[in-house]
Amino acid sequence: MSNAAPATIEDVARLAEVSIATVSRAIHTPDKVAKSTRQRVNQAIAITGYTTNAMARSLRMGRSNMILVLAPDIGDPNFSSILIGIENEARAHGYGVLIGHTQNDPERGLDYLKFLNSNQAAGLVLFTGHEPFGHQELAQRLPPTVAVFEPVFGAKVSYVGVDDTAGARKAAEYLLASGHRSIAFIGDSKTKLGHVRRRKGYDLALDAARITPDKRIVIDGEGSVESGRLAVEQLFMRDTLPSAFMCVNDATAVGVINGLAARGYDLPRDFSVIGFDDVAQATYLNPPLTTVRQPRSAIGRQAMALLLKQLAEPGESVEEILIMPDLIVRGSVTSAMRSR
Amino acid sequence: MSNAAPATIEDVARLAEVSIATVSRAIHTPDKVAKSTRQRVNQAIAITGYTTNAMARSLRMGRSNMILVLAPDIGDPNFSSILIGIENEARAHGYGVLIGHTQNDPERGLDYLKFLNSNQAAGLVLFTGHEPFGHQELAQRLPPTVAVFEPVFGAKVSYVGVDDTAGARKAAEYLLASGHRSIAFIGDSKTKLGHVRRRKGYDLALDAARITPDKRIVIDGEGSVESGRLAVEQLFMRDTLPSAFMCVNDATAVGVINGLAARGYDLPRDFSVIGFDDVAQATYLNPPLTTVRQPRSAIGRQAMALLLKQLAEPGESVEEILIMPDLIVRGSVTSAMRSR
DNA sequence: TTGTAGGCGTTATCAC
DNA sequence: GTGATAACGCCTACAA
């Protein structure tokens, strides 16, 4: 609105009747400047409303104090809480956070690569499951990076996420403890690393219970609501309905619950369903969804802590931190005894 | 990863055996440089993998090609689709988009103000309903700005959003057409401008139908799931249950539906419920929610178009664009004849 | 304790 | 058509 150009360090210097060097010092190394001068400078800063030009600063220093968080889908229900964990930790250490939305589009990825390439961010948090792709030359110059939530596909990048296998195992064991013996697994067992790990937890639990897995009730699905609904249809058509559904995530569980309800079944009387993630919606489902809760803010916090560590000591250390999730028991699982 | 510093314009110049000025021209005004030279330059660019340093560029030009989108809550179910509209339009005009998450925290707002203050973004999109607050001096120097979704409280800022009044009126009229005469309004508010407008639509519809509004069934609420649930309790306690609930947004509707279900009522047989927003979840509710759909991507697109216009002609024009929403009929409203 | 001056990577204004 | 060169705003040796 106001036309006046923002005050520069020079404006402050002139007003305080010192050199710009002194102003800079008064700001960054106050003890290296005489008390009286310092006061004059501070006054001048207050009067002019001076703010250091972050761009000029970064250009000179070859490093900014912003962290870039790259996400393919801002709408992911897990994103927001993880982000808050990241932000809190970042802010506590003087970093700001900027978010880039890639939509899994290489063009957009390139935009952000250029952003990084000109030192506009000191560090990178990847929520994408992969590096910004399609532009190898640029992608080689990434700043310290940590992947969050989803591990980066085939790369040597630090990772902080949930212990999918252990979490899924907890879920499966809970189903088993409730007396279920015929437990379907709905999700992607091949490509999505996180899903594969959850599947493994399922296998482990069944194995430990000496139950031979029934391949007919392990259904593919990419983790969408629709995929859950489709799985139900498939199972129904084949007449291989299980007594319980273990879903790779809550979205899938929503689809399963819906599919079952559409078929006229009564939940949780007729079937038990368990999810993974604990999205906000889970409480409001009918029945309220029993699920495994993502330790979201812990993931964010730890990821940022790890990134800060890498920022401090640029050694090429790659760490992987897996956080143990809790089972959240609500109403969607009941004893198998009551089933059919 | 790789230690080599990114190539600069100077590296390219040296390799192509021209001056840096020529390189710059070859990039930005190719016709002003001889064909043969241009080719040499392009080759050198390819070899070195040069990308122009956006920071240096912006510093020199006093203007960047990034747009900053400020949101208080990234998790808002409306945000993601609006954002996509913004991004598509921005990208089509050579702008990149960066997102700042303020969490309604002045400290964080200040961070982004500084960002803006150093010309790191050419334009600003406000999703916040207010300007970054608590820092008047800085907030005066905002770049061209447009508010989206929620109008900015008491300010002369362009705004693009849904026509709340018309949308709410459509909803109320639909309820009326279904025979309802006792229609509660849940989520009344004095502070949230959008909510005030929706209330107005409700009033208008009732008025046109010559129904005297019953203040006892207009319930306050801030638009959360919880507020919807509470409203039901309140109405139940007072024994002033209406035949239909018009909710200020879908979140409130979720709460209402839940509260009613918890009380043992059967929807939509016993009560009709209508929402506003059409969040992704709406389809999966039980019953599927009839609601007014936010024209999200249109809002985003138009907002960005407006911003681009302001960017092109820095006149202080302030426009307000209201987009008409559609009613999405699903299963949560039935004829009043069947009710109690 | 303070000031001078060089340079971070660009673009733009001059000359040639 | 091309090349010096002066900014943009800042930080930091190096001098004083």
PDB file of C-alpha atoms in Angstrom, chain A residues 151-334:
ATOM      1  CA  PRO A 151      10.505 -43.216   3.046  1.00  0.00           C
ATOM      2  CA  VAL A 152      12.134 -41.999  -0.121  1.00  0.00           C
ATOM      3  CA  PHE A 153      12.126 -44.593  -2.807  1.00  0.00           C
ATOM      4  CA  GLY A 154      15.550 -46.103  -3.372  1.00  0.00           C
ATOM      5  CA  ALA A 155      17.667 -43.319  -1.946  1.00  0.00           C
ATOM      6  CA  LYS A 156      20.091 -42.542   0.799  1.00  0.00           C
ATOM      7  CA  VAL A 157      18.021 -39.988   2.627  1.00  0.00           C
ATOM      8  CA  SER A 158      17.324 -39.855   6.322  1.00  0.00           C
ATOM      9  CA  TYR A 159      13.855 -40.918   7.250  1.00  0.00           C
ATOM     10  CA  VAL A 160      11.532 -40.435  10.170  1.00  0.00           C
ATOM     11  CA  GLY A 161       8.239 -42.218  10.246  1.00  0.00           C
ATOM     12  CA  VAL A 162       5.975 -44.581  12.019  1.00  0.00           C
ATOM     13  CA  ASP A 163       6.971 -48.163  12.620  1.00  0.00           C
ATOM     14  CA  ASP A 164       4.473 -49.542  10.155  1.00  0.00           C
ATOM     15  CA  THR A 165       5.293 -53.155  10.715  1.00  0.00           C
ATOM     16  CA  ALA A 166       4.985 -52.983  14.481  1.00  0.00           C
ATOM     17  CA  GLY A 167       1.813 -50.916  14.239  1.00  0.00           C
ATOM     18  CA  ALA A 168       0.161 -53.255  11.789  1.00  0.00           C
ATOM     19  CA  ARG A 169       1.184 -56.164  13.897  1.00  0.00           C
ATOM     20  CA  LYS A 170      -0.478 -54.601  16.921  1.00  0.00           C
ATOM     21  CA  ALA A 171      -3.649 -54.184  14.891  1.00  0.00           C
ATOM     22  CA  ALA A 172      -3.619 -57.747  13.639  1.00  0.00           C
ATOM     23  CA  GLU A 173      -2.888 -59.103  17.090  1.00  0.00           C
ATOM     24  CA  TYR A 174      -5.804 -57.166  18.487  1.00  0.00           C
ATOM     25  CA  LEU A 175      -8.055 -58.742  15.898  1.00  0.00           C
ATOM     26  CA  LEU A 176      -6.661 -62.150  16.755  1.00  0.00           C
ATOM     27  CA  ALA A 177      -7.107 -61.537  20.453  1.00  0.00           C
ATOM     28  CA  SER A 178     -10.729 -60.706  19.708  1.00  0.00           C
ATOM     29  CA  GLY A 179     -11.100 -64.174  18.349  1.00  0.00           C
ATOM     30  CA  HIS A 180     -10.906 -63.496  14.650  1.00  0.00           C
ATOM     31  CA  ARG A 181      -9.291 -66.129  12.514  1.00  0.00           C
ATOM     32  CA  SER A 182     -10.391 -65.033   9.069  1.00  0.00           C
ATOM     33  CA  ILE A 183      -8.815 -61.618   8.636  1.00  0.00           C
ATOM     34  CA  ALA A 184      -8.661 -59.885   5.288  1.00  0.00           C
ATOM     35  CA  PHE A 185      -5.885 -57.445   4.406  1.00  0.00           C
ATOM     36  CA  ILE A 186      -6.908 -54.605   2.125  1.00  0.00           C
ATOM     37  CA  GLY A 187      -4.146 -52.514   0.559  1.00  0.00           C
ATOM     38  CA  ASP A 188      -1.196 -52.306  -1.754  1.00  0.00           C
ATOM     39  CA  SER A 189       1.243 -55.053  -0.899  1.00  0.00           C
ATOM     40  CA  LYS A 190       3.774 -54.434  -3.605  1.00  0.00           C
ATOM     41  CA  THR A 191       4.757 -50.893  -4.487  1.00  0.00           C
ATOM     42  CA  LYS A 192       4.053 -48.544  -1.614  1.00  0.00           C
ATOM     43  CA  LEU A 193       6.784 -49.116   0.904  1.00  0.00           C
ATOM     44  CA  GLY A 194       4.659 -48.143   3.874  1.00  0.00           C
ATOM     45  CA  HIS A 195       1.900 -50.475   2.766  1.00  0.00           C
ATOM     46  CA  VAL A 196       4.330 -53.282   2.230  1.00  0.00           C
ATOM     47  CA  ARG A 197       5.556 -52.843   5.766  1.00  0.00           C
ATOM     48  CA  ARG A 198       2.047 -52.920   7.128  1.00  0.00           C
ATOM     49  CA  ARG A 199       1.378 -56.047   5.206  1.00  0.00           C
ATOM     50  CA  LYS A 200       4.450 -57.526   6.802  1.00  0.00           C
ATOM     51  CA  GLY A 201       3.094 -56.753  10.259  1.00  0.00           C
ATOM     52  CA  TYR A 202      -0.071 -58.576   9.298  1.00  0.00           C
ATOM     53  CA  ASP A 203       1.902 -61.589   8.083  1.00  0.00           C
ATOM     54  CA  LEU A 204       4.022 -61.634  11.203  1.00  0.00           C
ATOM     55  CA  ALA A 205       1.032 -61.610  13.513  1.00  0.00           C
ATOM     56  CA  LEU A 206      -0.760 -64.362  11.644  1.00  0.00           C
ATOM     57  CA  ASP A 207       2.399 -66.363  11.527  1.00  0.00           C
ATOM     58  CA  ALA A 208       2.964 -66.050  15.255  1.00  0.00           C
ATOM     59  CA  ALA A 209      -0.598 -67.226  15.784  1.00  0.00           C
ATOM     60  CA  ARG A 210       0.064 -70.177  13.501  1.00  0.00           C
ATOM     61  CA  ILE A 211      -2.595 -69.165  11.071  1.00  0.00           C
ATOM     62  CA  THR A 212      -1.977 -69.967   7.445  1.00  0.00           C
ATOM     63  CA  PRO A 213      -2.620 -66.809   5.492  1.00  0.00           C
ATOM     64  CA  ASP A 214      -5.434 -67.102   3.008  1.00  0.00           C
ATOM     65  CA  LYS A 215      -4.427 -65.386  -0.206  1.00  0.00           C
ATOM     66  CA  ARG A 216      -8.000 -65.063  -1.337  1.00  0.00           C
ATOM     67  CA  ILE A 217      -8.673 -62.498   1.340  1.00  0.00           C
ATOM     68  CA  VAL A 218      -5.603 -60.362   0.715  1.00  0.00           C
ATOM     69  CA  ILE A 219      -6.935 -57.740  -1.653  1.00  0.00           C
ATOM     70  CA  ASP A 220      -5.063 -55.133  -3.640  1.00  0.00           C
ATOM     71  CA  GLY A 221      -5.979 -51.508  -3.240  1.00  0.00           C
ATOM     72  CA  GLU A 222      -4.166 -48.232  -3.458  1.00  0.00           C
ATOM     73  CA  GLY A 223      -5.387 -46.830  -0.209  1.00  0.00           C
ATOM     74  CA  SER A 224      -8.345 -44.767  -1.326  1.00  0.00           C
ATOM     75  CA  VAL A 225     -11.896 -44.852  -0.039  1.00  0.00           C
ATOM     76  CA  GLU A 226     -12.940 -46.276  -3.347  1.00  0.00           C
ATOM     77  CA  SER A 227     -10.410 -49.083  -3.146  1.00  0.00           C
ATOM     78  CA  GLY A 228     -11.939 -50.157   0.152  1.00  0.00           C
ATOM     79  CA  ARG A 229     -15.378 -50.256  -1.319  1.00  0.00           C
ATOM     80  CA  LEU A 230     -14.160 -52.258  -4.293  1.00  0.00           C
ATOM     81  CA  ALA A 231     -12.447 -54.760  -2.055  1.00  0.00           C
ATOM     82  CA  VAL A 232     -15.719 -55.479  -0.321  1.00  0.00           C
ATOM     83  CA  GLU A 233     -17.413 -56.029  -3.652  1.00  0.00           C
ATOM     84  CA  GLN A 234     -14.698 -58.392  -4.728  1.00  0.00           C
ATOM     85  CA  LEU A 235     -14.850 -60.413  -1.561  1.00  0.00           C
ATOM     86  CA  PHE A 236     -18.603 -60.499  -1.724  1.00  0.00           C
ATOM     87  CA  MET A 237     -18.663 -61.676  -5.326  1.00  0.00           C
ATOM     88  CA  ARG A 238     -16.196 -64.423  -4.629  1.00  0.00           C
ATOM     89  CA  ASP A 239     -18.136 -65.312  -1.512  1.00  0.00           C
ATOM     90  CA  THR A 240     -14.969 -65.238   0.563  1.00  0.00           C
ATOM     91  CA  LEU A 241     -15.991 -62.674   3.175  1.00  0.00           C
ATOM     92  CA  PRO A 242     -13.791 -62.765   6.271  1.00  0.00           C
ATOM     93  CA  SER A 243     -14.908 -61.960   9.787  1.00  0.00           C
ATOM     94  CA  ALA A 244     -12.580 -58.980  10.070  1.00  0.00           C
ATOM     95  CA  PHE A 245     -11.044 -56.421   7.749  1.00  0.00           C
ATOM     96  CA  MET A 246      -7.614 -55.074   8.385  1.00  0.00           C
ATOM     97  CA  CYS A 247      -7.213 -51.990   6.228  1.00  0.00           C
ATOM     98  CA  VAL A 248      -3.948 -50.481   5.167  1.00  0.00           C
ATOM     99  CA  ASN A 249      -5.224 -47.060   6.168  1.00  0.00           C
ATOM    100  CA  ASP A 250      -8.303 -45.264   7.429  1.00  0.00           C
ATOM    101  CA  ALA A 251      -9.420 -44.137   3.996  1.00  0.00           C
ATOM    102  CA  THR A 252      -9.609 -47.745   2.935  1.00  0.00           C
ATOM    103  CA  ALA A 253     -11.479 -48.538   6.127  1.00  0.00           C
ATOM    104  CA  VAL A 254     -14.035 -45.857   5.321  1.00  0.00           C
ATOM    105  CA  GLY A 255     -14.582 -47.524   1.965  1.00  0.00           C
ATOM    106  CA  VAL A 256     -14.921 -50.932   3.533  1.00  0.00           C
ATOM    107  CA  ILE A 257     -17.400 -49.721   6.130  1.00  0.00           C
ATOM    108  CA  ASN A 258     -19.396 -48.005   3.440  1.00  0.00           C
ATOM    109  CA  GLY A 259     -19.360 -50.988   1.155  1.00  0.00           C
ATOM    110  CA  LEU A 260     -20.509 -53.241   3.923  1.00  0.00           C
ATOM    111  CA  ALA A 261     -23.246 -50.846   4.989  1.00  0.00           C
ATOM    112  CA  ALA A 262     -24.409 -50.554   1.389  1.00  0.00           C
ATOM    113  CA  ARG A 263     -24.749 -54.332   1.299  1.00  0.00           C
ATOM    114  CA  GLY A 264     -27.015 -54.071   4.286  1.00  0.00           C
ATOM    115  CA  TYR A 265     -24.699 -55.455   6.907  1.00  0.00           C
ATOM    116  CA  ASP A 266     -24.741 -54.137  10.421  1.00  0.00           C
ATOM    117  CA  LEU A 267     -21.432 -53.032  11.873  1.00  0.00           C
ATOM    118  CA  PRO A 268     -19.773 -53.940  14.110  1.00  0.00           C
ATOM    119  CA  ARG A 269     -22.131 -56.832  14.663  1.00  0.00           C
ATOM    120  CA  ASP A 270     -21.547 -58.584  11.369  1.00  0.00           C
ATOM    121  CA  PHE A 271     -17.962 -57.597  10.696  1.00  0.00           C
ATOM    122  CA  SER A 272     -15.019 -56.017  12.440  1.00  0.00           C
ATOM    123  CA  VAL A 273     -12.933 -53.362  10.735  1.00  0.00           C
ATOM    124  CA  ILE A 274      -9.626 -51.849  11.778  1.00  0.00           C
ATOM    125  CA  GLY A 275      -7.724 -49.027  10.138  1.00  0.00           C
ATOM    126  CA  PHE A 276      -4.368 -47.313  10.275  1.00  0.00           C
ATOM    127  CA  ASP A 277      -3.563 -43.595  10.658  1.00  0.00           C
ATOM    128  CA  ASP A 278      -6.303 -42.321  12.935  1.00  0.00           C
ATOM    129  CA  VAL A 279      -7.508 -39.471  10.799  1.00  0.00           C
ATOM    130  CA  ALA A 280      -9.751 -36.848  12.349  1.00  0.00           C
ATOM    131  CA  GLN A 281     -12.755 -38.426  10.735  1.00  0.00           C
ATOM    132  CA  ALA A 282     -12.217 -41.766  12.437  1.00  0.00           C
ATOM    133  CA  THR A 283     -14.101 -40.782  15.579  1.00  0.00           C
ATOM    134  CA  TYR A 284     -17.149 -39.773  13.620  1.00  0.00           C
ATOM    135  CA  LEU A 285     -17.532 -42.886  11.578  1.00  0.00           C
ATOM    136  CA  ASN A 286     -20.291 -45.255  12.349  1.00  0.00           C
ATOM    137  CA  PRO A 287     -19.088 -47.286  14.135  1.00  0.00           C
ATOM    138  CA  PRO A 288     -16.193 -45.174  15.427  1.00  0.00           C
ATOM    139  CA  LEU A 289     -13.077 -46.662  13.931  1.00  0.00           C
ATOM    140  CA  THR A 290     -10.587 -48.675  15.903  1.00  0.00           C
ATOM    141  CA  THR A 291      -7.254 -47.868  14.353  1.00  0.00           C
ATOM    142  CA  VAL A 292      -3.522 -47.364  14.771  1.00  0.00           C
ATOM    143  CA  ARG A 293      -2.615 -43.787  15.473  1.00  0.00           C
ATOM    144  CA  GLN A 294       0.157 -42.106  13.552  1.00  0.00           C
ATOM    145  CA  PRO A 295       2.429 -40.325  16.016  1.00  0.00           C
ATOM    146  CA  ARG A 296       2.182 -37.309  13.777  1.00  0.00           C
ATOM    147  CA  SER A 297       3.606 -34.447  15.715  1.00  0.00           C
ATOM    148  CA  ALA A 298       6.358 -36.653  17.100  1.00  0.00           C
ATOM    149  CA  ILE A 299       7.284 -37.550  13.543  1.00  0.00           C
ATOM    150  CA  GLY A 300       7.418 -33.908  12.580  1.00  0.00           C
ATOM    151  CA  ARG A 301       9.395 -32.912  15.614  1.00  0.00           C
ATOM    152  CA  GLN A 302      11.933 -35.663  15.283  1.00  0.00           C
ATOM    153  CA  ALA A 303      12.333 -35.111  11.582  1.00  0.00           C
ATOM    154  CA  MET A 304      13.125 -31.488  12.104  1.00  0.00           C
ATOM    155  CA  ALA A 305      15.483 -32.341  14.950  1.00  0.00           C
ATOM    156  CA  LEU A 306      17.301 -34.700  12.655  1.00  0.00           C
ATOM    157  CA  LEU A 307      17.450 -32.106   9.936  1.00  0.00           C
ATOM    158  CA  LEU A 308      18.837 -29.537  12.338  1.00  0.00           C
ATOM    159  CA  LYS A 309      21.496 -32.002  13.343  1.00  0.00           C
ATOM    160  CA  GLN A 310      22.470 -32.526   9.732  1.00  0.00           C
ATOM    161  CA  LEU A 311      22.494 -28.792   9.241  1.00  0.00           C
ATOM    162  CA  ALA A 312      24.891 -28.409  12.130  1.00  0.00           C
ATOM    163  CA  GLU A 313      27.261 -31.182  11.134  1.00  0.00           C
ATOM    164  CA  PRO A 314      27.235 -31.635   7.370  1.00  0.00           C
ATOM    165  CA  GLY A 315      28.563 -35.173   7.658  1.00  0.00           C
ATOM    166  CA  GLU A 316      26.689 -37.403   5.256  1.00  0.00           C
ATOM    167  CA  SER A 317      25.074 -39.411   7.998  1.00  0.00           C
ATOM    168  CA  VAL A 318      21.837 -41.096   7.061  1.00  0.00           C
ATOM    169  CA  GLU A 319      19.576 -42.106   9.889  1.00  0.00           C
ATOM    170  CA  GLU A 320      16.257 -43.868  10.047  1.00  0.00           C
ATOM    171  CA  ILE A 321      13.982 -43.276  12.995  1.00  0.00           C
ATOM    172  CA  LEU A 322      10.884 -45.383  13.431  1.00  0.00           C
ATOM    173  CA  ILE A 323       8.345 -44.287  15.986  1.00  0.00           C
ATOM    174  CA  MET A 324       6.094 -46.814  17.635  1.00  0.00           C
ATOM    175  CA  PRO A 325       2.394 -46.078  17.191  1.00  0.00           C
ATOM    176  CA  ASP A 326      -0.436 -46.790  19.593  1.00  0.00           C
ATOM    177  CA  LEU A 327      -3.572 -48.747  18.979  1.00  0.00           C
ATOM    178  CA  ILE A 328      -6.674 -46.644  19.473  1.00  0.00           C
ATOM    179  CA  VAL A 329      -9.579 -48.802  20.475  1.00  0.00           C
ATOM    180  CA  ARG A 330     -13.001 -47.510  19.518  1.00  0.00           C
ATOM    181  CA  GLY A 331     -16.038 -49.409  18.396  1.00  0.00           C
ATOM    182  CA  SER A 332     -15.398 -51.040  15.062  1.00  0.00           C
ATOM    183  CA  VAL A 333     -13.980 -54.305  16.341  1.00  0.00           C
ATOM    184  CA  THR A 334     -15.941 -56.822  18.357  1.00  0.00           C
TER     185      THR A 334
END
